[in-house]
Amino acid sequence: MTTRALIDLLGIDRPIVLGPFGGLSSVALTAAVSSAGGLGSYGLYGYDGARIRETVASLRAATDRPFAVNLWLPTGDEVTPDAVDLRPLSAALAPVFAEVGAEVPEPPERFLPEIAEQLDAVLDGRPAALSLVYGVPSPDLVDAARRRGIAVIGTATTVAEARALADAGVDAVVATGAEAAGHRVSFLQPAERSLVGTFALVPQVVDAVDVPVIAAGGIADRRGVAAAFALGAAGVQVGTAFLRTRQSAVTAGHRSAIAAAADDTTVLTRAMSGRLARGIPNRAMDLLEAAPILPFPAQNWLTGRFRTPAAAQGRSDLVSQWAGQAAALARHDDAADVFAELAAGLPR
């Protein structure tokens, strides 16, 4: 598939997509990438319907260009509050809650909003694109999105996942290599068995599907963009390089950690959320690695009760410092400069 196919599909000028950061998204960064001619993305993990509608309205007020929103599909193995005991880990984390001025939380009625509620709000909002992770959209969802002019973008960590997404009728596939920041969004095999690198994954996905392929993972400058297109990609998705910018929602300490990162700085861990993810180690990760890790989304909900106030206080030692293996190549602190650097690697 050609770059022009992706550009026409999304109504953008340049085939550069902002990685959606569940929990770290900002309207400012999403709008900056969209306004520059790419596709800004906003992660809606954990948002209920009302908050999704508010966020989409804010994005529309900030940019008149196309943007995407991102949701996590249920995998079926998510635990409910009545199926897990939060008390042992809550007690172990009591000093951390005290540090940020938070009470040790009581179990909630539910850990996450219903996916149907989230999808209804997204469909009502009619963004240019809905990107999805952790699964394959239903035919009804694909049809409903298409009727509203919403492109559906699936996310694959293996060739088999890419084929499953293409067979389901998605409009484009993000092929995300193991180098990428944040959660490993595998859904056919365990994440530990789906750690295919970007350089190996992208050309195999391009050969396997007949929709545009967006390369993600390890792309932070013009060289990564040029490599992705040499591998047959129709576009690129970039996360860490944009996370370092002042338009992102991360703490100043998180930005500094990205700036100071080396090639081997990031690690894969389940400590922060209960699902495998790539980030920069800090005190929170060390504390949680030493304790029993709860299944998702219990772990993510519980750690979120101290991570949210910690982020508000600028406490980078107690937040999720997501970053990819190309963090050392993230050298700009303004989103416009990152976009210009990436655009310099696009085919002429």
Short mmCIF file of C-alpha atoms in Angstrom, two decimals:
data_model
loop_
_atom_site.label_atom_id
_atom_site.label_comp_id
_atom_site.label_asym_id
_atom_site.label_seq_id
_atom_site.Cartn_x
_atom_site.Cartn_y
_atom_site.Cartn_z
CA MET A 1 0.00 0.00 0.00
CA THR A 2 1.29 3.47 -0.86
CA THR A 3 1.82 6.45 1.40
CA ARG A 4 -0.84 8.26 -0.62
CA ALA A 5 -3.41 5.62 0.40
CA LEU A 6 -2.79 6.36 4.08
CA ILE A 7 -2.77 10.12 3.58
CA ASP A 8 -6.06 9.98 1.68
CA LEU A 9 -7.61 7.63 4.23
CA LEU A 10 -6.86 9.94 7.16
CA GLY A 11 -7.07 13.32 5.42
CA ILE A 12 -3.59 14.32 6.55
CA ASP A 13 -0.63 15.96 4.81
CA ARG A 14 2.21 13.83 6.15
CA PRO A 15 2.09 10.13 7.14
CA ILE A 16 3.30 10.78 10.69
CA VAL A 17 1.12 9.53 13.55
CA LEU A 18 1.49 10.45 17.20
CA GLY A 19 1.59 7.41 19.45
CA PRO A 20 -1.47 7.34 21.73
CA PHE A 21 -0.42 7.55 25.36
CA GLY A 22 -3.04 6.08 27.68
CA GLY A 23 -2.74 8.24 30.79
CA LEU A 24 -0.06 10.51 29.33
CA SER A 25 -1.98 12.14 26.47
CA SER A 26 -2.46 15.87 26.25
CA VAL A 27 -4.74 17.97 24.09
CA ALA A 28 -1.83 20.32 23.38
CA LEU A 29 0.42 17.60 21.94
CA THR A 30 -2.35 15.89 19.98
CA ALA A 31 -3.37 19.21 18.45
CA ALA A 32 0.24 20.16 17.70
CA VAL A 33 0.85 17.03 15.64
CA SER A 34 -2.48 17.31 13.83
CA SER A 35 -1.98 21.00 13.10
CA ALA A 36 1.47 20.25 11.69
CA GLY A 37 -0.14 17.97 9.11
CA GLY A 38 0.17 14.59 10.82
CA LEU A 39 -2.35 12.58 12.80
CA GLY A 40 -2.41 13.51 16.45
CA SER A 41 -3.65 10.73 18.73
CA TYR A 42 -5.17 10.79 22.20
CA GLY A 43 -5.34 7.72 24.46
CA LEU A 44 -8.67 7.28 26.23
CA TYR A 45 -7.74 4.42 28.55
CA GLY A 46 -9.99 4.47 31.62
CA TYR A 47 -12.18 7.35 30.40
CA ASP A 48 -15.92 7.06 30.84
CA GLY A 49 -18.36 8.28 28.20
CA ALA A 50 -18.73 11.78 29.61
CA ARG A 51 -14.98 12.33 29.82
CA ILE A 52 -14.51 11.03 26.27
CA ARG A 53 -17.08 13.50 24.97
CA GLU A 54 -15.39 16.35 26.85
CA THR A 55 -11.98 15.33 25.49
CA VAL A 56 -13.17 15.14 21.89
CA ALA A 57 -14.75 18.57 22.26
CA SER A 58 -11.47 19.95 23.62
CA LEU A 59 -9.54 18.45 20.71
CA ARG A 60 -11.94 19.98 18.20
CA ALA A 61 -11.52 23.36 19.87
CA ALA A 62 -7.72 23.02 19.72
CA THR A 63 -7.37 21.95 16.06
CA ASP A 64 -9.47 21.86 12.92
CA ARG A 65 -7.34 19.04 11.47
CA PRO A 66 -7.97 15.28 11.67
CA PHE A 67 -7.10 13.46 14.90
CA ALA A 68 -7.41 9.94 16.28
CA VAL A 69 -8.51 8.60 19.62
CA ASN A 70 -7.41 5.27 21.05
CA LEU A 71 -9.17 2.60 23.10
CA TRP A 72 -8.14 -0.70 24.66
CA LEU A 73 -10.34 -3.63 23.67
CA PRO A 74 -11.17 -6.15 26.40
CA THR A 75 -9.15 -9.36 26.11
CA GLY A 76 -11.44 -11.40 28.36
CA ASP A 77 -8.89 -12.06 31.10
CA GLU A 78 -9.44 -8.82 33.00
CA VAL A 79 -10.18 -9.39 36.69
CA THR A 80 -13.06 -7.73 38.54
CA PRO A 81 -12.89 -6.22 42.04
CA ASP A 82 -14.69 -9.18 43.59
CA ALA A 83 -12.14 -11.61 42.14
CA VAL A 84 -8.94 -10.16 43.58
CA ASP A 85 -7.74 -9.20 47.07
CA LEU A 86 -6.19 -5.72 47.01
CA ARG A 87 -5.46 -5.62 50.74
CA PRO A 88 -1.94 -7.13 50.91
CA LEU A 89 -0.49 -4.87 48.22
CA SER A 90 -2.48 -1.87 49.49
CA ALA A 91 -0.96 -2.36 52.94
CA ALA A 92 2.54 -2.70 51.52
CA LEU A 93 2.07 0.54 49.57
CA ALA A 94 0.61 2.48 52.51
CA PRO A 95 3.82 4.54 53.00
CA VAL A 96 3.74 5.52 49.31
CA PHE A 97 0.12 6.65 49.53
CA ALA A 98 1.04 8.69 52.61
CA GLU A 99 3.94 10.35 50.76
CA VAL A 100 1.61 11.76 48.12
CA GLY A 101 -1.14 12.63 50.59
CA ALA A 102 -3.56 9.92 49.46
CA GLU A 103 -5.60 7.49 51.49
CA VAL A 104 -5.14 3.76 51.05
CA PRO A 105 -8.06 3.12 48.66
CA GLU A 106 -11.04 0.90 49.17
CA PRO A 107 -11.93 -1.51 46.35
CA PRO A 108 -14.02 0.17 43.62
CA GLU A 109 -17.27 -1.05 42.13
CA ARG A 110 -15.42 -1.56 38.86
CA PHE A 111 -11.87 -1.03 37.64
CA LEU A 112 -12.73 0.22 34.15
CA PRO A 113 -15.66 1.75 32.27
CA GLU A 114 -17.64 -0.56 30.02
CA ILE A 115 -16.21 -0.71 26.50
CA ALA A 116 -19.70 -0.20 25.04
CA GLU A 117 -19.99 3.11 26.89
CA GLN A 118 -16.59 4.20 25.57
CA LEU A 119 -17.35 3.18 21.99
CA ASP A 120 -20.70 4.95 21.98
CA ALA A 121 -18.99 8.19 23.00
CA VAL A 122 -16.26 7.81 20.38
CA LEU A 123 -18.74 7.07 17.61
CA ASP A 124 -20.78 10.10 18.64
CA GLY A 125 -17.62 12.23 18.52
CA ARG A 126 -16.72 11.18 14.96
CA PRO A 127 -12.93 11.58 15.11
CA ALA A 128 -11.04 11.00 11.88
CA ALA A 129 -9.77 7.69 13.22
CA LEU A 130 -10.27 5.23 16.05
CA SER A 131 -7.15 3.27 16.87
CA LEU A 132 -7.48 0.08 18.88
CA VAL A 133 -5.10 -2.08 20.87
CA TYR A 134 -5.35 -5.53 22.46
CA GLY A 135 -7.66 -7.13 19.96
CA VAL A 136 -9.77 -7.29 16.84
CA PRO A 137 -12.81 -5.04 16.37
CA SER A 138 -16.15 -6.66 15.76
CA PRO A 139 -17.80 -6.38 12.33
CA ASP A 140 -20.51 -4.23 13.93
CA LEU A 141 -17.91 -1.77 15.25
CA VAL A 142 -16.12 -1.56 11.90
CA ASP A 143 -19.43 -0.95 10.12
CA ALA A 144 -20.58 1.64 12.65
CA ALA A 145 -17.31 3.53 12.38
CA ARG A 146 -17.33 3.42 8.60
CA ARG A 147 -20.88 4.82 8.44
CA ARG A 148 -19.65 7.80 10.45
CA GLY A 149 -16.54 8.36 8.35
CA ILE A 150 -14.21 7.08 11.07
CA ALA A 151 -11.17 5.08 9.93
CA VAL A 152 -10.41 2.05 12.11
CA ILE A 153 -6.74 1.37 12.85
CA GLY A 154 -5.73 -1.91 14.49
CA THR A 155 -2.46 -2.65 16.26
CA ALA A 156 -0.37 -5.79 15.78
CA THR A 157 2.76 -7.14 17.42
CA THR A 158 3.00 -10.21 15.15
CA VAL A 159 2.15 -11.13 11.58
CA ALA A 160 -0.70 -13.37 12.78
CA GLU A 161 -2.26 -10.46 14.63
CA ALA A 162 -1.92 -8.24 11.55
CA ARG A 163 -3.69 -10.84 9.42
CA ALA A 164 -6.50 -11.15 11.97
CA LEU A 165 -6.98 -7.39 11.94
CA ALA A 166 -6.95 -7.14 8.15
CA ASP A 167 -9.46 -10.02 7.90
CA ALA A 168 -11.72 -8.06 10.28
CA GLY A 169 -11.78 -5.14 7.86
CA VAL A 170 -9.63 -2.52 9.58
CA ASP A 171 -8.49 0.35 7.39
CA ALA A 172 -4.84 0.30 8.49
CA VAL A 173 -2.54 -1.69 10.77
CA VAL A 174 0.10 -0.38 13.14
CA ALA A 175 2.97 -2.88 13.23
CA THR A 176 4.52 -2.16 16.61
CA GLY A 177 7.92 -3.65 17.34
CA ALA A 178 9.28 -4.70 20.71
CA GLU A 179 11.37 -1.52 20.88
CA ALA A 180 8.29 0.64 21.38
CA ALA A 181 7.41 2.50 24.58
CA GLY A 182 4.58 1.52 26.86
CA HIS A 183 2.40 -1.55 26.77
CA ARG A 184 3.09 -4.55 24.58
CA VAL A 185 -0.38 -4.85 23.08
CA SER A 186 -0.26 -8.51 22.04
CA PHE A 187 -3.53 -10.44 21.93
CA LEU A 188 -3.04 -13.80 20.18
CA GLN A 189 -0.04 -14.99 22.19
CA PRO A 190 1.40 -13.84 25.54
CA ALA A 191 3.36 -10.61 25.20
CA GLU A 192 6.60 -12.36 26.18
CA ARG A 193 6.19 -14.61 23.13
CA SER A 194 5.39 -11.73 20.79
CA LEU A 195 8.53 -9.59 21.09
CA VAL A 196 9.27 -9.15 17.39
CA GLY A 197 11.53 -6.20 16.55
CA THR A 198 10.35 -3.44 14.23
CA PHE A 199 12.93 -4.18 11.53
CA ALA A 200 11.78 -7.80 11.29
CA LEU A 201 8.07 -7.17 11.84
CA VAL A 202 7.24 -4.36 9.43
CA PRO A 203 8.23 -5.96 6.09
CA GLN A 204 6.56 -9.25 7.04
CA VAL A 205 3.33 -7.44 7.92
CA VAL A 206 3.53 -5.43 4.68
CA ASP A 207 3.77 -8.70 2.76
CA ALA A 208 0.90 -10.27 4.72
CA VAL A 209 -1.87 -7.65 4.53
CA ASP A 210 -3.47 -5.47 1.85
CA VAL A 211 -4.06 -2.35 3.96
CA PRO A 212 -1.63 0.45 4.78
CA VAL A 213 0.94 -0.48 7.43
CA ILE A 214 2.14 2.09 9.96
CA ALA A 215 5.54 1.27 11.47
CA ALA A 216 6.03 1.86 15.20
CA GLY A 217 8.84 1.20 17.65
CA GLY A 218 12.37 2.61 17.64
CA ILE A 219 11.55 5.53 15.33
CA ALA A 220 12.67 8.89 16.70
CA ASP A 221 14.40 10.77 13.88
CA ARG A 222 14.64 11.06 10.10
CA ARG A 223 16.78 7.92 9.86
CA GLY A 224 14.11 5.78 11.51
CA VAL A 225 11.45 7.23 9.23
CA ALA A 226 13.54 6.52 6.11
CA ALA A 227 14.17 2.97 7.32
CA ALA A 228 10.46 2.36 7.93
CA PHE A 229 9.58 3.41 4.40
CA ALA A 230 12.41 1.30 2.98
CA LEU A 231 10.75 -1.65 4.73
CA GLY A 232 7.49 -0.92 2.92
CA ALA A 233 5.59 1.06 5.56
CA ALA A 234 3.01 3.62 4.41
CA GLY A 235 3.46 5.72 7.56
CA VAL A 236 5.17 5.90 10.93
CA GLN A 237 3.90 6.16 14.49
CA VAL A 238 6.17 7.91 16.98
CA GLY A 239 5.82 8.07 20.74
CA THR A 240 8.91 8.69 22.87
CA ALA A 241 10.33 11.53 20.78
CA PHE A 242 7.06 13.43 21.29
CA LEU A 243 6.83 12.46 24.98
CA ARG A 244 10.00 14.42 25.63
CA THR A 245 8.46 17.66 24.35
CA ARG A 246 7.00 20.37 26.54
CA GLN A 247 3.58 19.81 24.96
CA SER A 248 3.31 16.33 26.47
CA ALA A 249 1.69 15.57 29.83
CA VAL A 250 4.69 13.84 31.44
CA THR A 251 6.52 15.20 34.48
CA ALA A 252 9.70 17.23 34.10
CA GLY A 253 11.59 14.33 35.65
CA HIS A 254 10.20 11.93 33.06
CA ARG A 255 11.40 14.26 30.29
CA SER A 256 14.84 14.38 31.90
CA ALA A 257 14.92 10.59 32.16
CA ILE A 258 14.20 10.31 28.43
CA ALA A 259 16.92 12.86 27.69
CA ALA A 260 19.43 10.91 29.77
CA ALA A 261 18.49 7.46 28.45
CA ALA A 262 20.88 5.11 26.69
CA ASP A 263 20.12 2.21 24.37
CA ASP A 264 19.82 -0.25 27.28
CA THR A 265 18.03 1.99 29.79
CA THR A 266 14.46 0.78 29.27
CA VAL A 267 13.09 -2.48 30.64
CA LEU A 268 9.99 -4.61 30.22
CA THR A 269 7.88 -4.92 33.36
CA ARG A 270 4.42 -5.89 34.58
CA ALA A 271 4.93 -3.98 37.82
CA MET A 272 3.07 -0.79 36.99
CA SER A 273 -0.11 -2.17 35.42
CA GLY A 274 -0.12 -5.96 35.53
CA ARG A 275 0.57 -6.08 31.78
CA LEU A 276 3.95 -6.10 30.10
CA ALA A 277 5.18 -2.61 29.21
CA ARG A 278 8.46 -0.86 28.37
CA GLY A 279 9.70 2.05 30.45
CA ILE A 280 12.53 3.63 32.40
CA PRO A 281 13.06 2.14 35.87
CA ASN A 282 12.42 4.34 38.90
CA ARG A 283 11.60 3.93 42.57
CA ALA A 284 7.97 2.95 41.97
CA MET A 285 8.98 0.19 39.57
CA ASP A 286 11.58 -1.12 42.00
CA LEU A 287 9.09 -1.17 44.89
CA LEU A 288 6.42 -2.93 42.86
CA GLU A 289 8.81 -5.47 41.33
CA ALA A 290 9.63 -6.57 44.89
CA ALA A 291 5.95 -7.21 45.73
CA PRO A 292 3.42 -9.69 44.33
CA ILE A 293 2.00 -8.24 41.11
CA LEU A 294 -1.78 -8.29 40.78
CA PRO A 295 -3.47 -9.21 37.49
CA PHE A 296 -4.68 -6.49 35.13
CA PRO A 297 -6.50 -4.18 35.65
CA ALA A 298 -6.29 -4.48 39.45
CA GLN A 299 -2.58 -3.60 39.51
CA ASN A 300 -3.08 -0.64 37.20
CA TRP A 301 -6.03 0.67 39.20
CA LEU A 302 -4.23 0.39 42.54
CA THR A 303 -0.96 1.96 41.41
CA GLY A 304 -2.97 4.68 39.69
CA ARG A 305 -4.25 5.79 43.07
CA PHE A 306 -0.74 7.03 43.94
CA ARG A 307 0.58 7.70 40.43
CA THR A 308 -2.04 10.37 39.70
CA PRO A 309 -1.28 12.59 42.72
CA ALA A 310 2.44 11.90 42.27
CA ALA A 311 2.27 13.22 38.69
CA ALA A 312 0.38 16.31 39.85
CA GLN A 313 3.17 16.92 42.36
CA GLY A 314 5.91 16.38 39.77
CA ARG A 315 7.09 13.20 41.51
CA SER A 316 8.74 11.33 38.64
CA ASP A 317 9.98 8.65 41.06
CA LEU A 318 6.40 7.44 41.56
CA VAL A 319 4.93 7.48 38.04
CA SER A 320 5.09 5.23 34.98
CA GLN A 321 8.05 6.49 32.95
CA TRP A 322 7.17 4.92 29.61
CA ALA A 323 9.86 5.17 26.95
CA GLY A 324 11.14 3.15 24.01
CA GLN A 325 14.58 1.86 23.13
CA ALA A 326 15.25 4.84 20.84
CA ALA A 327 14.84 7.31 23.73
CA ALA A 328 18.46 8.46 23.32
CA LEU A 329 17.49 9.75 19.86
CA ALA A 330 14.72 11.96 21.28
CA ARG A 331 16.57 15.27 21.23
CA HIS A 332 13.96 18.00 20.82
CA ASP A 333 11.76 19.67 23.43
CA ASP A 334 9.19 21.15 21.04
CA ALA A 335 6.68 19.09 19.09
CA ALA A 336 7.13 21.20 15.95
CA ASP A 337 10.85 20.44 15.93
CA VAL A 338 10.22 16.71 16.36
CA PHE A 339 7.72 16.76 13.50
CA ALA A 340 10.13 18.61 11.24
CA GLU A 341 12.90 16.13 12.01
CA LEU A 342 10.65 13.16 11.24
CA ALA A 343 9.30 14.78 8.07
CA ALA A 344 12.85 15.16 6.77
CA GLY A 345 13.01 11.38 6.48
CA LEU A 346 9.87 10.97 4.37
CA PRO A 347 10.22 9.82 0.75
CA ARG A 348 10.62 12.68 -1.68
#
